[in-house]
CSV table of C-alpha atoms in Angstrom, one decimal:
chain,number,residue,atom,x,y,z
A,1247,UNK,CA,101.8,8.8,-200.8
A,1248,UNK,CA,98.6,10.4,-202.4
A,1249,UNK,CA,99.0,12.3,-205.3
A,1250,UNK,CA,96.3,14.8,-206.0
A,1251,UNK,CA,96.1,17.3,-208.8
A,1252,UNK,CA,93.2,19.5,-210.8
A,1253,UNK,CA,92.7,19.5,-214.4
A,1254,UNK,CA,90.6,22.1,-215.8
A,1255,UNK,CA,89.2,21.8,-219.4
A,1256,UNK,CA,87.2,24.8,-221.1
A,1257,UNK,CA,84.5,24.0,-224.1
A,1258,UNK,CA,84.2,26.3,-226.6
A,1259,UNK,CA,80.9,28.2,-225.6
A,1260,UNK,CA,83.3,29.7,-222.6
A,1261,UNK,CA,82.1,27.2,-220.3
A,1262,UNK,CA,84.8,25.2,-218.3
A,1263,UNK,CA,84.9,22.1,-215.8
A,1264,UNK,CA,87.0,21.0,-213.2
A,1265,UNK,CA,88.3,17.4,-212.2
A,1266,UNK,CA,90.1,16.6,-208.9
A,1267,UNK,CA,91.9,13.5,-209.7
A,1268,UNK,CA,93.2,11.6,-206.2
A,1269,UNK,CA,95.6,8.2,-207.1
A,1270,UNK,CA,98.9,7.1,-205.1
A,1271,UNK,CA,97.1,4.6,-202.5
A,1272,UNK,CA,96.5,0.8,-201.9
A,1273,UNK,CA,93.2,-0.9,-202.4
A,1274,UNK,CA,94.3,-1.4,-198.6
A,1275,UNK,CA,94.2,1.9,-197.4
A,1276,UNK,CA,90.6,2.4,-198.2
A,1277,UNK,CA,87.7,2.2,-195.8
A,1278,UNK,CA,84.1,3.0,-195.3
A,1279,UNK,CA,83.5,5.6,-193.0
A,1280,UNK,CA,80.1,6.3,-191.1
A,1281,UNK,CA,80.8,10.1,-190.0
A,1282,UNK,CA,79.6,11.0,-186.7
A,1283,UNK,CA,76.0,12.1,-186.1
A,1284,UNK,CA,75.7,15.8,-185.3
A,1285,UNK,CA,72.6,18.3,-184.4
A,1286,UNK,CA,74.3,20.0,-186.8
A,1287,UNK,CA,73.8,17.6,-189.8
A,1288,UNK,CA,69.9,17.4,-188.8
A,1289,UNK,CA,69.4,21.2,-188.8
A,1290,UNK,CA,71.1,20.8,-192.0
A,1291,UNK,CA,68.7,17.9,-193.6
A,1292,UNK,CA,65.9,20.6,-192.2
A,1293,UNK,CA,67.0,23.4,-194.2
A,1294,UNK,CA,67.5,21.8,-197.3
A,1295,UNK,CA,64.2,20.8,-197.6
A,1296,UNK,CA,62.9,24.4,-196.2
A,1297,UNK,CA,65.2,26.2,-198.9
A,1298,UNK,CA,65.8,24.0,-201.8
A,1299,UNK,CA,63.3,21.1,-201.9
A,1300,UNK,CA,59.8,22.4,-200.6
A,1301,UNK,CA,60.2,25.7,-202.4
A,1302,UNK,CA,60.9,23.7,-205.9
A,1303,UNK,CA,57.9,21.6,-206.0
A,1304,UNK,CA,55.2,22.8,-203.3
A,1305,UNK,CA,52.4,21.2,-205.0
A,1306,UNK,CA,54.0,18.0,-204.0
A,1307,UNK,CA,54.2,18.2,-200.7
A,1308,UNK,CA,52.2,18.3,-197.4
A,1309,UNK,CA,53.3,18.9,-193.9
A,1310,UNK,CA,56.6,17.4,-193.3
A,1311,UNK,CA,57.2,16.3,-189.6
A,1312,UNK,CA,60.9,15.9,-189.6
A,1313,UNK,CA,62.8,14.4,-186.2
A,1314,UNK,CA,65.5,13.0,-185.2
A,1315,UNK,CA,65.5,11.0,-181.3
A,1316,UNK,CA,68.6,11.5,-179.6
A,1317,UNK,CA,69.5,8.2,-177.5
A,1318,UNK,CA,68.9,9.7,-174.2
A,1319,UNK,CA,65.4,10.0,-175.1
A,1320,UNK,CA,63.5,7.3,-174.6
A,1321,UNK,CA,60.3,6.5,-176.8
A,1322,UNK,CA,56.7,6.5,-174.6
A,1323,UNK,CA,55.3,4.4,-177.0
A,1324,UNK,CA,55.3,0.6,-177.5
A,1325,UNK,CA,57.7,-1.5,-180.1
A,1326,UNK,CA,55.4,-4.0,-180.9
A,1327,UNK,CA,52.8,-2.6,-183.7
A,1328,UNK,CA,50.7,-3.1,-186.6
A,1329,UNK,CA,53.9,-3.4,-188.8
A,1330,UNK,CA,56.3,-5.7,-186.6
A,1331,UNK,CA,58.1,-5.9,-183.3
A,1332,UNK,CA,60.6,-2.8,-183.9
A,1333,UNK,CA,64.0,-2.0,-182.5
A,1334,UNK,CA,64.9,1.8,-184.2
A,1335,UNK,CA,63.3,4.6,-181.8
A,1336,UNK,CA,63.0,6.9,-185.1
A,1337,UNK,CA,60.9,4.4,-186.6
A,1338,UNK,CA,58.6,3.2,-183.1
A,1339,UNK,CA,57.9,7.3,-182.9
A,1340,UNK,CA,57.3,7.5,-186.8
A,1341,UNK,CA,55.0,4.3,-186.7
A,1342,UNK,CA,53.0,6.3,-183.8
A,1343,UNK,CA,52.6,9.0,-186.1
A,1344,UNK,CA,51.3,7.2,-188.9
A,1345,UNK,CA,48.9,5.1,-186.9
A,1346,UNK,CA,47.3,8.3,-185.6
A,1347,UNK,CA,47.1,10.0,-188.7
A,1348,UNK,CA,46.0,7.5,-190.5
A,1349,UNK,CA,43.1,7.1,-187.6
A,1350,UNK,CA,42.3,10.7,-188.2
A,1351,UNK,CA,43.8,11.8,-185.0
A,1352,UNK,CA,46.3,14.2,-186.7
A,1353,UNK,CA,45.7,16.5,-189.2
A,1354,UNK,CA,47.2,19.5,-191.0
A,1355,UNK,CA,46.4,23.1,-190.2
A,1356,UNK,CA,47.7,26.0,-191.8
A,1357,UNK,CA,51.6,25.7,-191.7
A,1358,UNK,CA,51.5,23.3,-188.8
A,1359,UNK,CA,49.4,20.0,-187.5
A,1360,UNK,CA,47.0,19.8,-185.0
A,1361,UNK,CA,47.4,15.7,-182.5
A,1362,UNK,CA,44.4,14.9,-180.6
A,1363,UNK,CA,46.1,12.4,-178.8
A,1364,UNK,CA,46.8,14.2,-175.5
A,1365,UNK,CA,50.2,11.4,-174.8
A,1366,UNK,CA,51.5,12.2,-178.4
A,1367,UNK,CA,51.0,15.8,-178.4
A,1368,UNK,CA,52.8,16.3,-175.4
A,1369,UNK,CA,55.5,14.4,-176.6
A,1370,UNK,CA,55.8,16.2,-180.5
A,1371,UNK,CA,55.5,19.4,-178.0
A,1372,UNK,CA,58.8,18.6,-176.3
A,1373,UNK,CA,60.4,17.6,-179.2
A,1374,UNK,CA,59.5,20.6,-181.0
A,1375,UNK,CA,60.6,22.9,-178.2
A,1376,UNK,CA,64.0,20.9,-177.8
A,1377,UNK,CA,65.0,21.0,-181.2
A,1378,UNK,CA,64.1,17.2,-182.8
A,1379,UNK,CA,61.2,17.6,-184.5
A,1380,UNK,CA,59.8,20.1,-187.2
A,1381,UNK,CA,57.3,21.1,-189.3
A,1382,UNK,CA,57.5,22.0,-193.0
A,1383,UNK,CA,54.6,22.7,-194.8
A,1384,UNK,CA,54.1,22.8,-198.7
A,1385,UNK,CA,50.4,23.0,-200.3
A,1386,UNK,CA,49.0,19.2,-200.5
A,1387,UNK,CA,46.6,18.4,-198.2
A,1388,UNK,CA,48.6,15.7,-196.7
A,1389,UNK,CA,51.2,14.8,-193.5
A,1390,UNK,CA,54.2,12.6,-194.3
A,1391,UNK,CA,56.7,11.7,-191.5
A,1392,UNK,CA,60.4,11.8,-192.3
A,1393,UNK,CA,62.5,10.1,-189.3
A,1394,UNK,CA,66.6,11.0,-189.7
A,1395,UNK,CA,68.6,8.3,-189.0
A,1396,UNK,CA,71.5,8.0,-186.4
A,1397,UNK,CA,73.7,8.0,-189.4
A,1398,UNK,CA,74.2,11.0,-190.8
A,1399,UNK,CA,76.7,13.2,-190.1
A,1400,UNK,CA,79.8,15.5,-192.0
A,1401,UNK,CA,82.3,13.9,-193.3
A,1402,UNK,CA,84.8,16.6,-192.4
A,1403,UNK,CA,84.3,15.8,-189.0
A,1404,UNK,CA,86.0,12.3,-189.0
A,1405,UNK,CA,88.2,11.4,-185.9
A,1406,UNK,CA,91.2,11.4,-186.3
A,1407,UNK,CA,91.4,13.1,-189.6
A,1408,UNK,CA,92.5,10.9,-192.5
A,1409,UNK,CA,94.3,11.8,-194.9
A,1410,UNK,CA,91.9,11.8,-197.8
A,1411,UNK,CA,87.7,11.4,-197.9
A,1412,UNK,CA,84.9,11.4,-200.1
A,1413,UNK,CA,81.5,10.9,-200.2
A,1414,UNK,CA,80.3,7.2,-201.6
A,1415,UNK,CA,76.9,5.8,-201.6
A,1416,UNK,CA,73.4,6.9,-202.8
A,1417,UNK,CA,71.3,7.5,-199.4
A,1418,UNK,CA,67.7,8.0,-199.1
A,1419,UNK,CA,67.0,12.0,-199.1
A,1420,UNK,CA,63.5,12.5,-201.3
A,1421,UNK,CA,60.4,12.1,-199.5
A,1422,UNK,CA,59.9,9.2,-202.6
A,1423,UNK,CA,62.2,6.8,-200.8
A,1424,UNK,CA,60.2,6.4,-198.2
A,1425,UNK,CA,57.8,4.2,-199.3
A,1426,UNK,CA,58.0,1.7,-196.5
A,1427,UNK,CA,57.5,2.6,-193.0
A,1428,UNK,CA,60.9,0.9,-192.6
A,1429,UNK,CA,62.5,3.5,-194.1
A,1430,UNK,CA,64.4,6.5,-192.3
A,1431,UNK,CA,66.3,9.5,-194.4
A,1432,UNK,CA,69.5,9.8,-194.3
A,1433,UNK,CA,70.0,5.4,-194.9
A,1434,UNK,CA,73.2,4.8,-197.2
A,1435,UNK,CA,72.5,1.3,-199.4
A,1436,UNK,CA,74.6,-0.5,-201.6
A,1437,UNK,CA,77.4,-3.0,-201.2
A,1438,UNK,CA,80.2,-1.5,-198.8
A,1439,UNK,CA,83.1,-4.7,-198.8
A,1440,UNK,CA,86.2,-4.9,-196.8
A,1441,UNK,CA,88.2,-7.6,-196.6
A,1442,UNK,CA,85.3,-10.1,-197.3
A,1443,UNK,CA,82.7,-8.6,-194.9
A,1444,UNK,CA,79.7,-7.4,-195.6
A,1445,UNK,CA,78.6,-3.6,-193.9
A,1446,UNK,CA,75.8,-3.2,-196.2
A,1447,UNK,CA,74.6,-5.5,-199.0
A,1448,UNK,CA,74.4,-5.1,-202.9
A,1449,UNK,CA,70.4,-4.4,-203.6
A,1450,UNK,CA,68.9,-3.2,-207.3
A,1451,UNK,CA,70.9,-6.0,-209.2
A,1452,UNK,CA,73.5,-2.5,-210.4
A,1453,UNK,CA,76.7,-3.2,-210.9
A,1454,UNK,CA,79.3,-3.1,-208.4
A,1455,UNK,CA,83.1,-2.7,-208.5
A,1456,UNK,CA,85.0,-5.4,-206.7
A,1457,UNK,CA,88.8,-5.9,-206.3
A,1458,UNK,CA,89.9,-9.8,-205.5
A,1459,UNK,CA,92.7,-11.4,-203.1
A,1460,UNK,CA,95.2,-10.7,-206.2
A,1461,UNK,CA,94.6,-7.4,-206.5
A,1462,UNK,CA,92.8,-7.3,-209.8
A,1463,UNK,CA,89.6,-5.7,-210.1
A,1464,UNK,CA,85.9,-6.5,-211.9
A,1465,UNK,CA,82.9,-4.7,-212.4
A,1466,UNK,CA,79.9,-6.9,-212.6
A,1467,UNK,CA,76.4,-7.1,-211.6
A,1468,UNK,CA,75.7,-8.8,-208.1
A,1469,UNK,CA,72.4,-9.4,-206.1
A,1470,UNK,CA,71.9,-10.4,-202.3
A,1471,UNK,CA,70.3,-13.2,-203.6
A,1472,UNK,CA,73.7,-14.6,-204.5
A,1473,UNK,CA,74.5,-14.2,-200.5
A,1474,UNK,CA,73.9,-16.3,-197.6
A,1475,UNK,CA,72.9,-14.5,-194.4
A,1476,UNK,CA,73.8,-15.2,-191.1
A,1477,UNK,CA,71.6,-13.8,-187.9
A,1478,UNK,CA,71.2,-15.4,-184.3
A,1479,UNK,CA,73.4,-18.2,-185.5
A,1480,UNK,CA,71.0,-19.3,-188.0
A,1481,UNK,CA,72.3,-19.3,-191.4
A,1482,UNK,CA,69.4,-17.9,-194.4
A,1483,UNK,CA,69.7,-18.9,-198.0
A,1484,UNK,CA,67.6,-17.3,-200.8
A,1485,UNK,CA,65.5,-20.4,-202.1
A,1486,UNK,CA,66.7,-22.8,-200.1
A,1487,UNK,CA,65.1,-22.1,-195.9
A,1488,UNK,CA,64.3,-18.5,-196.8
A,1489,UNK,CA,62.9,-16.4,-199.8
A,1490,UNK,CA,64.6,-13.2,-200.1
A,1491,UNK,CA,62.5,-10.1,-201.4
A,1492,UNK,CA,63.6,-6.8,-202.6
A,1493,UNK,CA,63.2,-4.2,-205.0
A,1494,UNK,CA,62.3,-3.5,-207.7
A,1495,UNK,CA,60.9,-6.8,-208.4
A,1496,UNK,CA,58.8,-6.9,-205.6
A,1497,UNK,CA,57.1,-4.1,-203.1
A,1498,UNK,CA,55.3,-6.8,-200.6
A,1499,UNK,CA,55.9,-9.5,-199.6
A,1500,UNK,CA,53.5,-12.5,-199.8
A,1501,UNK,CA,51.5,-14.1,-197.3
A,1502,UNK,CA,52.6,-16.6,-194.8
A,1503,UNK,CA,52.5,-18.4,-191.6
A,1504,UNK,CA,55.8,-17.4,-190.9
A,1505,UNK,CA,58.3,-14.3,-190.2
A,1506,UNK,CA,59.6,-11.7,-192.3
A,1507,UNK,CA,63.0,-10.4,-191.1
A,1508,UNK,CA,63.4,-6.3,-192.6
A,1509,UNK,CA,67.2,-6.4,-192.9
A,1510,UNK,CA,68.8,-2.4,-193.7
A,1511,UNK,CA,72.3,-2.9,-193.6
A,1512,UNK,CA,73.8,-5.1,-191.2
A,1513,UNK,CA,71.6,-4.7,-188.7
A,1514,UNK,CA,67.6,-6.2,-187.9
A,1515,UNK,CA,65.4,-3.5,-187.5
A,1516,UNK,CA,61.8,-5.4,-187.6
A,1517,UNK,CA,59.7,-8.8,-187.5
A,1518,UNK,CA,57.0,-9.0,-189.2
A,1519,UNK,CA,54.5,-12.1,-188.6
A,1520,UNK,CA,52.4,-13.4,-191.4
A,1521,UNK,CA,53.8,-12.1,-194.3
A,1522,UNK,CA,52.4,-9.0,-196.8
A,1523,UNK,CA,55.4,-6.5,-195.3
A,1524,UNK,CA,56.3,-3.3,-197.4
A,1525,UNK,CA,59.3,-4.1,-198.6
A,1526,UNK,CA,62.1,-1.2,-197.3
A,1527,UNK,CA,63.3,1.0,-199.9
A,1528,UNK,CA,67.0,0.9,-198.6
A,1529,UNK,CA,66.6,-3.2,-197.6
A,1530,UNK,CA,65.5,-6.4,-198.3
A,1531,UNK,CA,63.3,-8.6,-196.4
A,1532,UNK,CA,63.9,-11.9,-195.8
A,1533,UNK,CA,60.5,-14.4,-195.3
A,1534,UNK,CA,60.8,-18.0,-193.6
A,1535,UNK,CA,59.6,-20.5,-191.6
A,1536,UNK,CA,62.3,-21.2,-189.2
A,1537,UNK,CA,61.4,-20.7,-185.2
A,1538,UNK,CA,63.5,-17.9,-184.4
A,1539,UNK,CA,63.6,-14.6,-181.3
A,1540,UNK,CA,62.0,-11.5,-182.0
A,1541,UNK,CA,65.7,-9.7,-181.2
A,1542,UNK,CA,67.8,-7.2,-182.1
A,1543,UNK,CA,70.3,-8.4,-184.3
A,1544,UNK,CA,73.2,-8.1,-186.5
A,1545,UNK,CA,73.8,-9.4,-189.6
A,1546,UNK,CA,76.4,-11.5,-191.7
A,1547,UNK,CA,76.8,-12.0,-195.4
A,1548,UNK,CA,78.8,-14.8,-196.9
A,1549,UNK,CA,79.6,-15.3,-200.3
A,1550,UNK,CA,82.3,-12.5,-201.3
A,1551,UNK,CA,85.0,-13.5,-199.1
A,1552,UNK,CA,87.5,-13.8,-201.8
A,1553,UNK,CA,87.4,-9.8,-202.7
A,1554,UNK,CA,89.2,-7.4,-200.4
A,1555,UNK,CA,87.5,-4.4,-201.8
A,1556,UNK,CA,83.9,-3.7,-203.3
A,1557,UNK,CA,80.9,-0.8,-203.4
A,1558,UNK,CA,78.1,-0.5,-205.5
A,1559,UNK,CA,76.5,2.9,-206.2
A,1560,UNK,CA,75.5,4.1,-210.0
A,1561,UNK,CA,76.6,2.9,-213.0
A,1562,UNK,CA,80.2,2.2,-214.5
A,1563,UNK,CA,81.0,4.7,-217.0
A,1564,UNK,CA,84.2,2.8,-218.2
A,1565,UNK,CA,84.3,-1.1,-217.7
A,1566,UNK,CA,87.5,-2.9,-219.3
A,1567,UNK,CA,88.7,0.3,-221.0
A,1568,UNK,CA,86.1,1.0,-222.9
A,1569,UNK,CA,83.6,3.9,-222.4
A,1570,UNK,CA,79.7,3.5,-221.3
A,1571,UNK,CA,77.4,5.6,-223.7
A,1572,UNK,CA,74.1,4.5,-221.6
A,1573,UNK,CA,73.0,3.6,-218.2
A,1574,UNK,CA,74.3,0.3,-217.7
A,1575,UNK,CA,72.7,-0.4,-214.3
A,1576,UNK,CA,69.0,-0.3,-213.4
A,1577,UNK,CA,67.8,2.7,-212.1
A,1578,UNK,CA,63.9,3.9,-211.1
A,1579,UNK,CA,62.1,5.7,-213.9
A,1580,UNK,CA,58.4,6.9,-212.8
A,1581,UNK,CA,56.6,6.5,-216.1
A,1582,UNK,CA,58.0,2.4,-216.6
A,1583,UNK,CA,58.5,1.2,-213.3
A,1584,UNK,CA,55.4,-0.2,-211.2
A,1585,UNK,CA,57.4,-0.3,-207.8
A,1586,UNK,CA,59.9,2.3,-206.8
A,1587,UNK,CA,63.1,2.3,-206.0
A,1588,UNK,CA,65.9,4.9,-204.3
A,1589,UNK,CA,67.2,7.0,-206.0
A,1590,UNK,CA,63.6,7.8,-207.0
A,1591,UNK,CA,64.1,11.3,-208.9
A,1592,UNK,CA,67.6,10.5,-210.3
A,1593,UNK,CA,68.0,12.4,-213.6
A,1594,UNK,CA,67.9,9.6,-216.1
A,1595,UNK,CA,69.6,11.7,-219.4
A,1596,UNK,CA,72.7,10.4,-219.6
A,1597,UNK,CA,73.8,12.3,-222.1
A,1598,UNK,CA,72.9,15.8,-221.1
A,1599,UNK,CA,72.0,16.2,-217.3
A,1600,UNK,CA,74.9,17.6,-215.8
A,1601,UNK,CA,75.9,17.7,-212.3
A,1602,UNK,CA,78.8,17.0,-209.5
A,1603,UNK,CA,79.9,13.9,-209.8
A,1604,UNK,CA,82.4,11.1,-207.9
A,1605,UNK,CA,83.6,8.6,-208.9
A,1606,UNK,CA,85.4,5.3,-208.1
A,1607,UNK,CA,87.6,3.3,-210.9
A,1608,UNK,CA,90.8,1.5,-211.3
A,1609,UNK,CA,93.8,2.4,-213.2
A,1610,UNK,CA,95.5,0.5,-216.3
A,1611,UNK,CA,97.4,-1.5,-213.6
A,1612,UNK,CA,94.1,-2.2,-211.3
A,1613,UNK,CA,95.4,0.7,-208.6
A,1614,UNK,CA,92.4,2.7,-207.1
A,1615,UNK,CA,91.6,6.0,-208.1
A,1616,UNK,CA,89.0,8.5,-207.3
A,1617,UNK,CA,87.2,11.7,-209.5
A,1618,UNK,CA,85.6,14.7,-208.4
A,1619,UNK,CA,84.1,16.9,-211.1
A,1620,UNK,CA,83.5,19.6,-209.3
A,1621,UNK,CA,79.5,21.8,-209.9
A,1622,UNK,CA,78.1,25.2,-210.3
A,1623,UNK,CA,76.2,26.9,-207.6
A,1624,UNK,CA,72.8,26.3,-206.7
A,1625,UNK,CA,71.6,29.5,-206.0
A,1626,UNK,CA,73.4,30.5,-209.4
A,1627,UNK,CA,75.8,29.9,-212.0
A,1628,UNK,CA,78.9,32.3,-213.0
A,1629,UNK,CA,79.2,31.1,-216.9
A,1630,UNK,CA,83.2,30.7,-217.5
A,1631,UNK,CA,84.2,31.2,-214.0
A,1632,UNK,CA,82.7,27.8,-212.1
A,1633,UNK,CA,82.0,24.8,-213.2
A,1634,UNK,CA,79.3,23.5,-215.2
A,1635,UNK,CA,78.8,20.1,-214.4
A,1636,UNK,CA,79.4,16.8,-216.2
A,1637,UNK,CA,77.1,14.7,-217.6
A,1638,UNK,CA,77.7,10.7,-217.1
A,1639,UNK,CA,78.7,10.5,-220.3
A,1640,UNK,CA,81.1,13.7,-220.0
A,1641,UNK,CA,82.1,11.6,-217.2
A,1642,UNK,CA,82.8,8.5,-219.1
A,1643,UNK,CA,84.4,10.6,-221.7
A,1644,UNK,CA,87.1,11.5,-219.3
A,1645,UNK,CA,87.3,8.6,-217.6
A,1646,UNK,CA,88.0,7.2,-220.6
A,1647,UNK,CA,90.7,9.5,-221.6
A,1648,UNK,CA,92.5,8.8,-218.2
A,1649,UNK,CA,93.2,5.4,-219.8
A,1650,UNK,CA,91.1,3.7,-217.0
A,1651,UNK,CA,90.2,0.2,-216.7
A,1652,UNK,CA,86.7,1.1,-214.7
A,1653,UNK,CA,85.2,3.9,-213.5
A,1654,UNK,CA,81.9,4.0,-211.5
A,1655,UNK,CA,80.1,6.6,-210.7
A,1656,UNK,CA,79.0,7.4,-206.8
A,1657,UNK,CA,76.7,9.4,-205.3
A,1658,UNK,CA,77.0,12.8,-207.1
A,1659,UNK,CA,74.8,16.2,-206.7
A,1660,UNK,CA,75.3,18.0,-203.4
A,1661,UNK,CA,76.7,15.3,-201.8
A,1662,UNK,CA,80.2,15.0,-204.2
A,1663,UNK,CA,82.8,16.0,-201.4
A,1664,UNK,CA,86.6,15.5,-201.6
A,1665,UNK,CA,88.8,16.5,-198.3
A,1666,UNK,CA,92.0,16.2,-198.0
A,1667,UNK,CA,93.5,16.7,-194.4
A,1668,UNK,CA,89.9,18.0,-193.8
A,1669,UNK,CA,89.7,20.6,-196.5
A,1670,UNK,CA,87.9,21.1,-199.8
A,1671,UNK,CA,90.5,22.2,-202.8
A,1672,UNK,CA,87.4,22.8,-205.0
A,1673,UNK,CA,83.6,23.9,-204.4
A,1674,UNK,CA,80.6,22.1,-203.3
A,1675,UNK,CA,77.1,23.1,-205.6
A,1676,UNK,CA,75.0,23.5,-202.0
A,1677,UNK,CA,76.2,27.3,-200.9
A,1678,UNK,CA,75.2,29.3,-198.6
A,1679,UNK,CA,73.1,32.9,-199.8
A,1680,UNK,CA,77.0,34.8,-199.5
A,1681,UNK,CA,77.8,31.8,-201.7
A,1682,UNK,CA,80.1,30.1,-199.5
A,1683,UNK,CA,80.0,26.2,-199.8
A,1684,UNK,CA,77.7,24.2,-197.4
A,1685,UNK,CA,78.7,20.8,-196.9
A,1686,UNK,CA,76.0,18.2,-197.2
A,1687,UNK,CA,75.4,15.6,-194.7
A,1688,UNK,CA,76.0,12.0,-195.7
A,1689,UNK,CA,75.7,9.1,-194.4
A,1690,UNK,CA,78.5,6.9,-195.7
A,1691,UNK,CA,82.1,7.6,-197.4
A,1692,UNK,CA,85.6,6.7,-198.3
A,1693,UNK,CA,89.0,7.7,-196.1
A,1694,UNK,CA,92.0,7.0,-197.1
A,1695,UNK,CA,94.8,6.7,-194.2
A,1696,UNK,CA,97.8,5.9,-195.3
């Protein structure tokens, strides 16, 4: 049975926080949950970047062309291109796009963009007047093209309701993850483990929390690297028939007379002949020699079959009882790193920048538990009467009083969402104007059905 309670702490300058604490369940009963895609969740994704993300920073942006291709649409345009045979609509449209503005054929006028192309015009015109595709314009002289992906939908909307969910995994959302024209938004990446298989692989060497056969759980660093992967029947090891490239250590990929294989999650979504790819910001790339189909495929990792449970998001704020005063896993800072990385404008203090936050752990007696610290308002903050935020090490700090064995932090911000039977017992920071929460689209979570 799940056993779900609040704890509220005030601070002395009249500020308070709130934690939503959710414990009672098997390692068992959890499971990754894609929610279902909904018009809804792209008109969402549209107006966050119309009222929160364009207005914040307009310098730093162009004109956005935002779409999303439903699948009874089919793409007039050809798979096979400059970067690879392709197998994602969103990204055969968005390589179109590029290509002709790139070429000069588009370009950005006023608060919209003018296509030469008479095919493509046509085609942005429909979309347009159907609902998939729009324009955003900020005040760079510049046109960037943000695909959605097919996964991204609300959480809430689960079928059948479970009993418990949450959001989990980073996803890409910032106009600086896409810095690969592999790359659609609304991508979750990070390891997802059930039962010894593999949904999405550990990337960014950051630490992950795994639970073995037994029951006992870890928290240690763990690369794809360490993985072998399994497509077509053909079985690709890193340094052995394959080389296996990802960030941040590498943005291309070398030259070569053979195929690179762009891997995002389970699935093959591009071959690229000869080498010199752009790495994907939510994938890896895998480079060989081997004679193999330019096919759709899915993917298999091996390697982790002896855990039954394991994600990797942020970093752990308590590992082996004791509490994390720094950023213990990499993460993407623009004035060090040569080659980015998602989440690309993820607030680095540790101590001090406060925000939602989720969390994953494991109790004294290696039973799951999940944290909530609930957020103020964006549109305002009501000193005393919401919540303030943690920071991660407010985080740890609590954590840590909990008597936890690990805790590790999850995709935070907007996105921190905990429903119970469907519902929210605290507030989301996205709000409407009335103030009203507005939940945020994800792409990946935890349910609990038990």
């Amino acid at each position: 049975m799940i056993e779900t309670q609040i704890i509220t702490e005030r601070y002395e300058n009249q500020e308070m926080q709130r934690y939503q604490i959710a414990k009672g369940f098997d390692w068992s009963n959890i499971s990754f949950q894609i929610p279902p895609f909904s018009r809804e969740a792209y008109e969402e994704f549209v107006r966050m970047y119309e009222a929160f993300i364009i207005p914040k920073h307009r310098s730093w942006y162009g004109a956005l062309v935002i779409f999303h291709l439903p699948k009874d649409i089919t793409v007039p345009f050809k798979a096979q291109t400059d970067i690879g045979t392709l197998f994602d609509p969103q990204l055969i449209l968005a390589s179109e796009l590029e290509r002709q503005y790139k070429a000069g054929l588009i370009k950005k006028d006023n608060n919209t963009i003018v296509i030469s192309d008479k095919a493509l015009n046509e085609f942005v015109s429909y979309l347009i007047k159907e609902g998939h595709l729009t324009i955003l314009c900020g005040d760079k002289d510049c046109i960037s093209i943000l695909p959605v992906s097919d996964t991204f939908g609300y959480l809430s909307q689960t079928k059948p309701t479970p009993k418990l969910s949450v959001n989990s995994h980073f996803f890409t959302m910032d106009i600086f993850d896409h810095d690969s024209p592999y790359d659609t938004f609304g991508v979750s990446y990070g390891l997802a483990l059930k039962n010894g298989s593999l949904t999405q692989p550990p990337l960014f060497y950051r630490e992950a929390l795994l639970v073995d056969k037994s029951g006992k759980s870890y928290v240690r660093k763990i690369s794809v690297t360490e993985l072998s992967v399994k497509i077509n029947g053909t079985t690709f090891k890193d340094g052995e028939n394959s080389a296996f490239y990802q960030r941040p250590v590498d943005r291309v990929t070398p030259k070569t007379s053979g195929t690179d294989i762009v891997i995002i999650g389970n699935k093959v979504i591009a071959y690229h002949k000869g080498g010199e790819t752009i790495i994907p910001s939510s994938g890896f790339v895998i480079q060989t020699n081997e004679n193999i189909p330019f096919v759709e495929a899915e993917v298999i990792y091996g390697g982790l079959e002896d855990y039954i449970f394991g994600i990797q998001v942020g970093s752990a704020v308590v590992k082996d009882f004791n509490k994390i005063c720094e950023l213990s896993s990499p993460f993407y800072d623009i004035e060090v790193d040569p080659i980015s990385y998602p989440p690309t404008l993820y607030p680095l203090d540790y101590d001090n920048a406060r925000a939602p936050r989720m969390a994953i752990g494991a109790t004294n007696d290696d039973k799951p538990i999940l944290i909530w610290a609930e957020g103020c308002s964006k549109l305002r903050y009501d000193i005393g009467n919401e919540s303030a935020g943690t920071s991660l090490l407010e985080l740890a700090d609590f954590g840590y009083r909990q008597g936890l064995k690990h805790l590790v932090n999850l995709d935070g911000g907007g996105s921190a969402e905990m429903f119970i039977d469907a519902k929210a017992m605290m507030h989301v920071s996205d709000r409407h104007p009335d103030n009203s929460d507005s939940e945020r689209p994800v792409p990946m979570g935890l349910i609990i059905r038990v």
